[in-house]
């Protein structure tokens, strides 16, 4: 074979390899689209549905802080962040619900939020993060930038739920509930090639529970106290009804005891905080009454057994102690019936009125993953379902679906193409020389 014959296959081979290299580098772009979403991270303080409005967040400006990487190959900044606060004023007075036609959101409505923020982050490698809620309570899953803007009323906790059966459902006011949550946050994260992760934070939960059901216990207690006070007043130690306000204050410790857990953030997904209130209220009533009776007995026992100047027996003390014993027996009977007279009907009334479920996790058909800190259902969700502090990541592209044709890989591709061209010119020149020599 002459030199001309040898050079030509070599040129073809080199050019083919070079072309193949170009194809391997640039091939992913063939199936890519400039509108592809590479990654998405979205934080949203409040959203949900009410009556005929499927998503009332659409009524508000800047409904979510959404960051997304769009376009394949990726262009623009490698990291995109969004911190837009929700304009809650846009929904003030727009949505009124219930028998009392009361506001659903803010302005003394059923649901109010305090100083909270929302954040989304999208990276062009197909990873993303999102956060919403109380910045100081942000789960360690995400790293937040400094100075996030806030929405809501800084004078109240992160979230406040105020609901009453008369105002919302009509009829007798069986229960009134105000629940405060000082820390409320949700975070979500998806690393490239990994499953999405979610975390939530709920802390500083307290509640005031009133209404005719709680008031009924106070009403039943009053005649028992009146009977005892005939003797107790004679020794200057009458008992004031400790349940007279008709409202029972529940602390987070009370809720934890009723739930049987040490931390509200270890609850299973979808656990309803309101479901623990009937038992917590019953236990708190028992504790209040036990403390009252104990302190009264101690005060009576501290009275002198005899009276000066003759040292005669203190009959009034003996009578008062007998009254305390009788009262204790009566109160124990009242407390023993709370499971029937209070816990069950209070549970039924609260279930019909409102729920507050923590740790809601959802995966959409598209693959988008959402972590919610709290989901409030009004009237079992038939009137409204409101999500507080949500974080969504995805759907994100896998690395294989992200074209490599960007600033760096274009340079590589260009180098390979140039090498192929130079090789072809070199071989062509040698071939022409060989032909001329022949």
Tab-separated table of C-alpha atoms in Angstrom:
chain	number	residue	atom	x	y	z
A	1	UNK	CA	0.000	0.000	0.000
A	2	UNK	CA	1.422	3.422	-0.940
A	3	UNK	CA	1.715	6.358	1.476
A	4	UNK	CA	-1.400	7.923	0.040
A	5	UNK	CA	-3.422	4.816	0.825
A	6	UNK	CA	-2.042	4.661	4.364
A	7	UNK	CA	-2.687	8.300	5.159
A	8	UNK	CA	-6.294	8.380	4.100
A	9	UNK	CA	-7.636	5.694	6.504
A	10	UNK	CA	-5.640	7.368	9.241
A	11	UNK	CA	-7.294	10.678	8.504
A	12	UNK	CA	-10.693	9.100	8.375
A	13	UNK	CA	-10.054	7.305	11.682
A	14	UNK	CA	-8.788	10.396	13.469
A	15	UNK	CA	-11.630	12.495	12.135
A	16	UNK	CA	-14.168	9.849	13.111
A	17	UNK	CA	-12.781	9.610	16.640
A	18	UNK	CA	-12.779	13.376	16.910
A	19	UNK	CA	-16.333	13.577	15.647
A	20	UNK	CA	-17.327	10.850	18.088
A	21	UNK	CA	-15.740	12.818	20.917
A	22	UNK	CA	-17.687	15.892	19.891
A	23	UNK	CA	-20.848	13.828	19.793
A	24	UNK	CA	-20.238	12.396	23.258
A	25	UNK	CA	-19.721	15.833	24.741
A	26	UNK	CA	-22.566	17.593	22.978
A	27	UNK	CA	-25.049	14.717	22.600
A	28	UNK	CA	-27.122	15.436	25.712
A	29	UNK	CA	-28.137	18.786	24.240
A	30	UNK	CA	-29.984	17.000	21.461
A	31	UNK	CA	-32.792	15.981	23.810
A	32	UNK	CA	-32.694	19.111	25.956
A	33	UNK	CA	-35.093	22.017	25.753
A	34	UNK	CA	-34.517	25.661	26.623
A	35	UNK	CA	-37.654	25.551	28.823
A	36	UNK	CA	-36.650	22.536	30.929
A	37	UNK	CA	-36.701	23.153	34.690
A	38	UNK	CA	-33.401	21.933	36.097
A	39	UNK	CA	-34.243	22.531	39.761
A	40	UNK	CA	-36.838	24.280	41.907
A	41	UNK	CA	-37.063	25.371	45.538
A	42	UNK	CA	-40.136	27.152	46.897
A	43	UNK	CA	-41.051	28.354	50.392
A	44	UNK	CA	-44.606	29.446	51.155
A	45	UNK	CA	-45.881	30.832	54.451
A	46	UNK	CA	-49.565	30.214	53.863
A	47	UNK	CA	-51.713	28.556	51.231
A	48	UNK	CA	-54.705	26.282	51.015
A	49	UNK	CA	-58.296	26.032	49.909
A	50	UNK	CA	-61.504	27.525	51.191
A	51	UNK	CA	-65.025	26.762	50.036
A	52	UNK	CA	-65.119	27.461	46.281
A	53	UNK	CA	-61.582	28.881	46.107
A	54	UNK	CA	-59.136	26.011	45.389
A	55	UNK	CA	-56.050	28.036	46.315
A	56	UNK	CA	-56.599	31.337	48.074
A	57	UNK	CA	-52.854	32.100	47.978
A	58	UNK	CA	-53.472	33.120	44.365
A	59	UNK	CA	-55.366	36.092	45.767
A	60	UNK	CA	-52.151	37.396	47.270
A	61	UNK	CA	-49.187	39.004	45.561
A	62	UNK	CA	-45.991	36.966	45.594
A	63	UNK	CA	-47.715	33.835	46.842
A	64	UNK	CA	-44.451	31.962	47.314
A	65	UNK	CA	-40.712	32.592	47.305
A	66	UNK	CA	-39.835	30.400	44.334
A	67	UNK	CA	-36.399	29.957	42.815
A	68	UNK	CA	-35.929	27.824	39.721
A	69	UNK	CA	-33.235	27.031	37.213
A	70	UNK	CA	-34.719	26.980	33.715
A	71	UNK	CA	-33.118	26.136	30.398
A	72	UNK	CA	-30.910	23.363	29.183
A	73	UNK	CA	-28.069	23.900	28.858
A	74	UNK	CA	-28.177	26.048	32.037
A	75	UNK	CA	-27.447	29.733	31.634
A	76	UNK	CA	-27.228	32.563	34.111
A	77	UNK	CA	-26.185	32.334	37.772
A	78	UNK	CA	-25.242	28.928	39.125
A	79	UNK	CA	-27.370	29.612	42.229
A	80	UNK	CA	-30.719	31.413	42.239
A	81	UNK	CA	-32.368	32.473	45.519
A	82	UNK	CA	-35.836	33.911	46.179
A	83	UNK	CA	-36.895	35.639	49.395
A	84	UNK	CA	-40.172	37.304	48.396
A	85	UNK	CA	-42.460	37.751	51.427
A	86	UNK	CA	-46.155	36.963	51.106
A	87	UNK	CA	-48.326	40.076	50.928
A	88	UNK	CA	-50.908	39.033	53.516
A	89	UNK	CA	-52.735	42.343	53.161
A	90	UNK	CA	-53.973	41.096	49.797
A	91	UNK	CA	-56.234	38.554	51.503
A	92	UNK	CA	-57.427	40.688	54.415
A	93	UNK	CA	-61.198	40.584	54.539
A	94	UNK	CA	-61.409	38.714	51.242
A	95	UNK	CA	-62.297	35.347	52.728
A	96	UNK	CA	-64.963	35.290	55.447
A	97	UNK	CA	-66.368	32.007	56.687
A	98	UNK	CA	-68.639	30.347	59.220
A	99	UNK	CA	-71.935	31.160	60.843
A	100	UNK	CA	-70.476	34.444	62.081
A	101	UNK	CA	-69.025	35.377	58.680
A	102	UNK	CA	-65.656	35.934	60.337
A	103	UNK	CA	-62.314	36.440	58.547
A	104	UNK	CA	-60.350	33.294	57.796
A	105	UNK	CA	-56.965	35.055	57.797
A	106	UNK	CA	-55.310	37.805	59.845
A	107	UNK	CA	-57.224	40.799	61.288
A	108	UNK	CA	-58.543	38.790	64.246
A	109	UNK	CA	-59.456	35.957	61.928
A	110	UNK	CA	-59.417	32.222	62.576
A	111	UNK	CA	-55.767	31.969	61.497
A	112	UNK	CA	-53.126	34.626	62.029
A	113	UNK	CA	-49.385	34.515	61.471
A	114	UNK	CA	-46.604	36.422	63.175
A	115	UNK	CA	-43.151	37.399	61.945
A	116	UNK	CA	-42.344	34.642	59.454
A	117	UNK	CA	-40.270	34.346	56.268
A	118	UNK	CA	-40.089	32.241	53.135
A	119	UNK	CA	-37.124	31.215	50.972
A	120	UNK	CA	-36.297	29.160	47.890
A	121	UNK	CA	-32.956	28.141	46.379
A	122	UNK	CA	-32.235	26.442	43.050
A	123	UNK	CA	-28.799	25.329	41.813
A	124	UNK	CA	-27.947	24.514	38.203
A	125	UNK	CA	-26.576	21.102	39.164
A	126	UNK	CA	-30.128	19.884	39.819
A	127	UNK	CA	-30.249	20.455	43.595
A	128	UNK	CA	-32.563	22.755	45.553
A	129	UNK	CA	-33.638	23.887	49.029
A	130	UNK	CA	-36.698	25.603	50.509
A	131	UNK	CA	-37.833	27.050	53.833
A	132	UNK	CA	-40.806	28.825	55.358
A	133	UNK	CA	-41.693	29.952	58.863
A	134	UNK	CA	-39.847	31.264	61.915
A	135	UNK	CA	-36.230	31.914	60.952
A	136	UNK	CA	-34.955	31.268	64.483
A	137	UNK	CA	-36.565	27.820	64.384
A	138	UNK	CA	-35.287	26.794	60.952
A	139	UNK	CA	-34.343	23.088	60.842
A	140	UNK	CA	-30.646	22.407	60.276
A	141	UNK	CA	-31.533	20.789	56.966
A	142	UNK	CA	-31.058	24.127	55.173
A	143	UNK	CA	-28.757	27.127	55.452
A	144	UNK	CA	-30.592	30.442	55.231
A	145	UNK	CA	-29.135	33.751	54.076
A	146	UNK	CA	-29.071	36.611	56.552
A	147	UNK	CA	-31.746	39.275	56.576
A	148	UNK	CA	-34.735	37.379	55.215
A	149	UNK	CA	-37.745	39.725	54.945
A	150	UNK	CA	-40.765	38.871	57.104
A	151	UNK	CA	-44.539	38.898	56.756
A	152	UNK	CA	-47.263	38.845	59.377
A	153	UNK	CA	-47.885	40.559	62.687
A	154	UNK	CA	-44.798	40.661	64.944
A	155	UNK	CA	-47.041	41.285	67.960
A	156	UNK	CA	-48.374	37.708	67.916
A	157	UNK	CA	-46.651	34.292	67.895
A	158	UNK	CA	-45.671	32.563	64.665
A	159	UNK	CA	-49.209	31.225	64.358
A	160	UNK	CA	-52.469	31.687	66.220
A	161	UNK	CA	-55.665	29.689	65.729
A	162	UNK	CA	-58.885	31.104	67.163
A	163	UNK	CA	-62.103	29.131	66.704
A	164	UNK	CA	-65.458	28.677	68.391
A	165	UNK	CA	-68.317	26.350	67.568
A	166	UNK	CA	-70.947	29.095	67.722
A	167	UNK	CA	-69.013	31.471	65.461
A	168	UNK	CA	-68.067	28.838	62.900
A	169	UNK	CA	-70.670	26.077	63.092
A	170	UNK	CA	-73.556	27.955	64.680
A	171	UNK	CA	-75.659	26.848	67.619
A	172	UNK	CA	-74.400	26.476	71.182
A	173	UNK	CA	-70.863	27.561	71.881
A	174	UNK	CA	-69.681	24.154	73.041
A	175	UNK	CA	-66.019	25.042	72.802
A	176	UNK	CA	-63.851	28.110	72.290
A	177	UNK	CA	-60.225	27.535	71.384
A	178	UNK	CA	-57.204	29.786	71.054
A	179	UNK	CA	-53.964	27.999	70.212
A	180	UNK	CA	-50.641	29.842	70.002
A	181	UNK	CA	-47.488	28.465	68.395
A	182	UNK	CA	-44.347	30.527	68.949
A	183	UNK	CA	-42.064	28.557	66.613
A	184	UNK	CA	-43.270	27.144	63.316
A	185	UNK	CA	-40.969	26.192	60.445
A	186	UNK	CA	-40.585	23.750	57.567
A	187	UNK	CA	-37.605	22.927	55.369
A	188	UNK	CA	-37.031	20.689	52.359
A	189	UNK	CA	-33.884	19.749	50.476
A	190	UNK	CA	-33.007	17.668	47.437
A	191	UNK	CA	-29.412	16.942	46.554
A	192	UNK	CA	-28.492	15.791	43.066
A	193	UNK	CA	-29.247	12.116	42.661
A	194	UNK	CA	-30.680	11.792	46.193
A	195	UNK	CA	-34.194	11.464	47.544
A	196	UNK	CA	-35.785	14.647	48.904
A	197	UNK	CA	-35.687	15.276	52.647
A	198	UNK	CA	-38.042	17.245	54.875
A	199	UNK	CA	-37.955	18.567	58.438
A	200	UNK	CA	-40.273	20.655	60.579
A	201	UNK	CA	-40.110	22.562	63.854
A	202	UNK	CA	-43.037	23.250	66.170
A	203	UNK	CA	-42.479	24.668	69.656
A	204	UNK	CA	-43.963	26.965	72.247
A	205	UNK	CA	-47.493	25.606	71.874
A	206	UNK	CA	-50.166	26.743	74.328
A	207	UNK	CA	-53.953	26.801	74.289
A	208	UNK	CA	-56.917	28.327	76.079
A	209	UNK	CA	-60.001	26.101	76.011
A	210	UNK	CA	-63.414	27.401	77.050
A	211	UNK	CA	-67.065	27.058	76.085
A	212	UNK	CA	-70.112	25.531	77.682
A	213	UNK	CA	-68.537	22.074	78.065
A	214	UNK	CA	-65.702	23.365	80.238
A	215	UNK	CA	-68.095	25.807	81.870
A	216	UNK	CA	-70.322	22.878	82.774
A	217	UNK	CA	-67.635	21.479	85.076
A	218	UNK	CA	-67.415	24.831	86.854
A	219	UNK	CA	-71.202	24.941	87.148
A	220	UNK	CA	-71.282	21.449	88.681
A	221	UNK	CA	-68.542	22.413	91.135
A	222	UNK	CA	-70.250	25.569	92.434
A	223	UNK	CA	-72.943	23.941	94.662
A	224	UNK	CA	-70.312	21.607	96.148
A	225	UNK	CA	-68.204	24.605	97.106
A	226	UNK	CA	-71.211	26.502	98.458
A	227	UNK	CA	-72.015	23.641	100.827
A	228	UNK	CA	-68.431	23.401	102.069
A	229	UNK	CA	-68.118	27.148	102.436
A	230	UNK	CA	-70.790	27.265	105.125
A	231	UNK	CA	-68.265	25.668	107.472
A	232	UNK	CA	-65.129	27.071	105.863
A	233	UNK	CA	-66.342	30.655	106.027
A	234	UNK	CA	-66.775	30.251	109.782
A	235	UNK	CA	-63.022	29.818	110.096
A	236	UNK	CA	-62.214	32.483	107.492
A	237	UNK	CA	-61.149	30.037	104.761
A	238	UNK	CA	-63.835	30.010	102.079
A	239	UNK	CA	-62.909	28.455	98.700
A	240	UNK	CA	-63.221	30.482	95.524
A	241	UNK	CA	-64.185	28.413	92.499
A	242	UNK	CA	-60.855	27.862	90.665
A	243	UNK	CA	-62.748	27.094	87.432
A	244	UNK	CA	-64.918	30.220	87.558
A	245	UNK	CA	-63.335	31.764	84.444
A	246	UNK	CA	-64.643	28.891	82.347
A	247	UNK	CA	-61.284	28.746	80.536
A	248	UNK	CA	-58.567	26.134	81.023
A	249	UNK	CA	-55.010	27.146	80.123
A	250	UNK	CA	-52.962	24.375	78.522
A	251	UNK	CA	-49.166	24.568	78.282
A	252	UNK	CA	-46.872	22.670	75.946
A	253	UNK	CA	-45.913	20.452	78.896
A	254	UNK	CA	-49.599	19.574	79.324
A	255	UNK	CA	-49.854	18.669	75.638
A	256	UNK	CA	-46.695	16.564	75.736
A	257	UNK	CA	-47.996	14.666	78.747
A	258	UNK	CA	-51.292	13.981	76.985
A	259	UNK	CA	-49.462	12.915	73.810
A	260	UNK	CA	-47.022	10.748	75.722
A	261	UNK	CA	-43.964	12.187	73.948
A	262	UNK	CA	-41.029	14.316	75.025
A	263	UNK	CA	-40.912	16.497	71.914
A	264	UNK	CA	-43.599	17.768	69.548
A	265	UNK	CA	-41.136	17.339	66.682
A	266	UNK	CA	-41.038	13.578	67.155
A	267	UNK	CA	-44.714	13.091	66.365
A	268	UNK	CA	-45.736	10.884	63.419
A	269	UNK	CA	-46.645	12.639	60.193
A	270	UNK	CA	-50.130	14.109	60.244
A	271	UNK	CA	-50.598	14.102	64.039
A	272	UNK	CA	-53.364	16.456	65.176
A	273	UNK	CA	-52.321	18.609	68.140
A	274	UNK	CA	-55.963	19.431	68.874
A	275	UNK	CA	-56.685	15.745	69.468
A	276	UNK	CA	-54.635	15.888	72.693
A	277	UNK	CA	-56.614	18.775	74.176
A	278	UNK	CA	-59.580	16.882	75.723
A	279	UNK	CA	-57.294	14.663	77.812
A	280	UNK	CA	-55.032	17.619	78.628
A	281	UNK	CA	-58.005	19.718	79.762
A	282	UNK	CA	-59.346	16.899	81.949
A	283	UNK	CA	-55.937	16.352	83.537
A	284	UNK	CA	-55.489	20.072	84.124
A	285	UNK	CA	-58.897	20.358	85.802
A	286	UNK	CA	-58.023	17.455	88.078
A	287	UNK	CA	-54.705	19.097	88.918
A	288	UNK	CA	-56.336	22.457	89.680
A	289	UNK	CA	-58.953	20.880	91.926
A	290	UNK	CA	-56.420	18.679	93.694
A	291	UNK	CA	-54.234	21.701	94.428
A	292	UNK	CA	-57.201	23.691	95.710
A	293	UNK	CA	-58.390	20.936	98.023
A	294	UNK	CA	-54.894	20.221	99.287
A	295	UNK	CA	-54.173	23.849	100.114
A	296	UNK	CA	-57.572	24.223	101.796
A	297	UNK	CA	-57.057	21.150	103.982
A	298	UNK	CA	-53.587	22.362	104.935
A	299	UNK	CA	-54.956	25.799	105.891
A	300	UNK	CA	-57.715	24.301	108.053
A	301	UNK	CA	-55.321	21.888	109.751
A	302	UNK	CA	-53.075	24.814	110.627
A	303	UNK	CA	-55.828	26.303	112.789
A	304	UNK	CA	-55.431	25.863	116.565
A	305	UNK	CA	-57.103	22.836	118.121
A	306	UNK	CA	-58.208	24.858	121.158
A	307	UNK	CA	-59.402	28.375	121.696
A	308	UNK	CA	-58.156	30.830	124.297
A	309	UNK	CA	-58.601	31.789	127.036
A	310	UNK	CA	-60.172	28.622	128.374
A	311	UNK	CA	-58.574	26.197	125.898
A	312	UNK	CA	-61.890	24.861	124.746
A	313	UNK	CA	-61.862	22.570	121.671
A	314	UNK	CA	-62.006	24.435	118.365
A	315	UNK	CA	-65.296	23.017	117.154
A	316	UNK	CA	-65.238	25.252	114.093
A	317	UNK	CA	-61.987	23.634	112.986
A	318	UNK	CA	-63.433	20.163	113.478
A	319	UNK	CA	-66.518	21.145	111.470
A	320	UNK	CA	-64.370	22.706	108.724
A	321	UNK	CA	-62.223	19.572	108.414
A	322	UNK	CA	-65.372	17.490	108.087
A	323	UNK	CA	-66.590	19.841	105.363
A	324	UNK	CA	-63.289	19.496	103.512
A	325	UNK	CA	-63.497	15.694	103.681
A	326	UNK	CA	-67.059	15.778	102.356
A	327	UNK	CA	-66.010	18.171	99.583
A	328	UNK	CA	-63.077	15.939	98.598
A	329	UNK	CA	-65.403	12.975	98.213
A	330	UNK	CA	-67.823	14.994	96.101
A	331	UNK	CA	-65.072	16.444	93.915
A	332	UNK	CA	-63.542	13.002	93.391
A	333	UNK	CA	-66.921	11.843	92.125
A	334	UNK	CA	-67.098	14.827	89.780
A	335	UNK	CA	-63.585	14.182	88.486
A	336	UNK	CA	-64.265	10.492	88.044
A	337	UNK	CA	-67.065	11.290	85.633
A	338	UNK	CA	-65.062	13.703	83.452
A	339	UNK	CA	-64.317	11.053	80.820
A	340	UNK	CA	-68.041	10.888	80.116
A	341	UNK	CA	-69.175	14.398	80.938
A	342	UNK	CA	-66.239	16.293	79.406
A	343	UNK	CA	-63.540	14.360	77.527
A	344	UNK	CA	-65.766	12.592	74.998
A	345	UNK	CA	-68.088	15.499	74.135
A	346	UNK	CA	-65.169	17.949	74.097
A	347	UNK	CA	-63.311	15.667	71.696
A	348	UNK	CA	-66.373	15.442	69.440
A	349	UNK	CA	-66.834	19.222	69.446
A	350	UNK	CA	-63.183	19.945	68.705
A	351	UNK	CA	-63.090	17.360	65.900
A	352	UNK	CA	-66.054	19.072	64.256
A	353	UNK	CA	-64.516	22.498	64.811
A	354	UNK	CA	-60.824	22.508	63.933
A	355	UNK	CA	-57.698	20.406	63.531
A	356	UNK	CA	-54.011	21.345	63.629
A	357	UNK	CA	-51.915	18.606	62.054
A	358	UNK	CA	-48.126	18.752	62.200
A	359	UNK	CA	-45.517	17.225	59.893
A	360	UNK	CA	-47.495	16.919	56.660
A	361	UNK	CA	-45.426	15.398	53.826
A	362	UNK	CA	-46.672	15.244	50.247
A	363	UNK	CA	-45.209	14.026	46.963
A	364	UNK	CA	-46.964	15.240	43.815
A	365	UNK	CA	-47.327	13.095	40.662
A	366	UNK	CA	-44.665	15.323	39.092
A	367	UNK	CA	-42.187	14.275	41.777
A	368	UNK	CA	-42.256	17.577	43.673
A	369	UNK	CA	-41.853	16.995	47.427
A	370	UNK	CA	-43.464	19.283	50.020
A	371	UNK	CA	-42.863	19.439	53.753
A	372	UNK	CA	-45.502	21.324	55.743
A	373	UNK	CA	-45.118	22.300	59.397
A	374	UNK	CA	-48.838	22.690	60.158
A	375	UNK	CA	-52.110	22.063	58.350
A	376	UNK	CA	-55.230	23.608	59.848
A	377	UNK	CA	-58.609	22.176	58.933
A	378	UNK	CA	-61.693	24.270	59.696
A	379	UNK	CA	-64.858	22.206	60.217
A	380	UNK	CA	-63.064	19.037	59.248
A	381	UNK	CA	-61.721	20.756	56.142
A	382	UNK	CA	-65.230	21.304	54.747
A	383	UNK	CA	-64.877	25.064	55.213
A	384	UNK	CA	-61.129	25.484	54.740
A	385	UNK	CA	-57.779	23.721	54.742
A	386	UNK	CA	-54.901	26.079	55.475
A	387	UNK	CA	-51.235	25.113	55.234
A	388	UNK	CA	-48.837	27.072	57.423
A	389	UNK	CA	-45.092	27.002	56.654
A	390	UNK	CA	-44.526	24.858	53.559
A	391	UNK	CA	-41.316	24.028	51.702
A	392	UNK	CA	-41.245	22.401	48.246
A	393	UNK	CA	-38.344	21.031	46.213
A	394	UNK	CA	-38.443	19.583	42.716
A	395	UNK	CA	-39.134	18.074	40.402
A	396	UNK	CA	-35.416	18.350	39.611
A	397	UNK	CA	-33.550	16.915	36.653
A	398	UNK	CA	-31.093	14.083	37.244
A	399	UNK	CA	-27.497	14.773	36.288
A	400	UNK	CA	-27.798	12.617	33.168
A	401	UNK	CA	-30.592	14.846	31.889
A	402	UNK	CA	-28.679	18.089	32.352
A	403	UNK	CA	-26.774	18.868	29.108
A	404	UNK	CA	-23.062	19.291	29.423
A	405	UNK	CA	-22.999	22.010	26.788
A	406	UNK	CA	-22.306	25.024	28.883
A	407	UNK	CA	-19.440	27.517	29.038
A	408	UNK	CA	-16.878	24.928	30.111
A	409	UNK	CA	-17.973	22.009	27.953
A	410	UNK	CA	-18.400	24.213	24.896
A	411	UNK	CA	-14.720	25.065	25.253
A	412	UNK	CA	-13.881	21.354	25.417
A	413	UNK	CA	-16.063	20.610	22.412
A	414	UNK	CA	-14.499	23.479	20.500
A	415	UNK	CA	-11.029	22.135	21.290
A	416	UNK	CA	-11.926	18.684	20.044
A	417	UNK	CA	-13.416	20.127	16.860
A	418	UNK	CA	-10.307	22.242	16.262
A	419	UNK	CA	-8.100	19.197	16.777
A	420	UNK	CA	-10.142	17.274	14.218
A	421	UNK	CA	-9.853	20.106	11.696
A	422	UNK	CA	-6.100	20.438	12.149
A	423	UNK	CA	-5.679	16.669	11.795
A	424	UNK	CA	-7.675	16.681	8.561
A	425	UNK	CA	-5.673	19.610	7.146
A	426	UNK	CA	-2.408	17.908	8.068
A	427	UNK	CA	-3.364	14.653	6.395
A	428	UNK	CA	-4.698	16.467	3.335
A	429	UNK	CA	-1.442	18.382	3.023
A	430	UNK	CA	0.614	15.164	3.261
A	431	UNK	CA	-1.592	13.530	0.708
A	432	UNK	CA	-1.165	16.382	-1.740
A	433	UNK	CA	2.596	16.207	-1.229
A	434	UNK	CA	2.607	12.499	-1.854
A	435	UNK	CA	0.581	12.899	-5.021
A	436	UNK	CA	2.916	15.620	-6.286
A	437	UNK	CA	5.964	13.449	-5.593
A	438	UNK	CA	4.454	10.583	-7.533
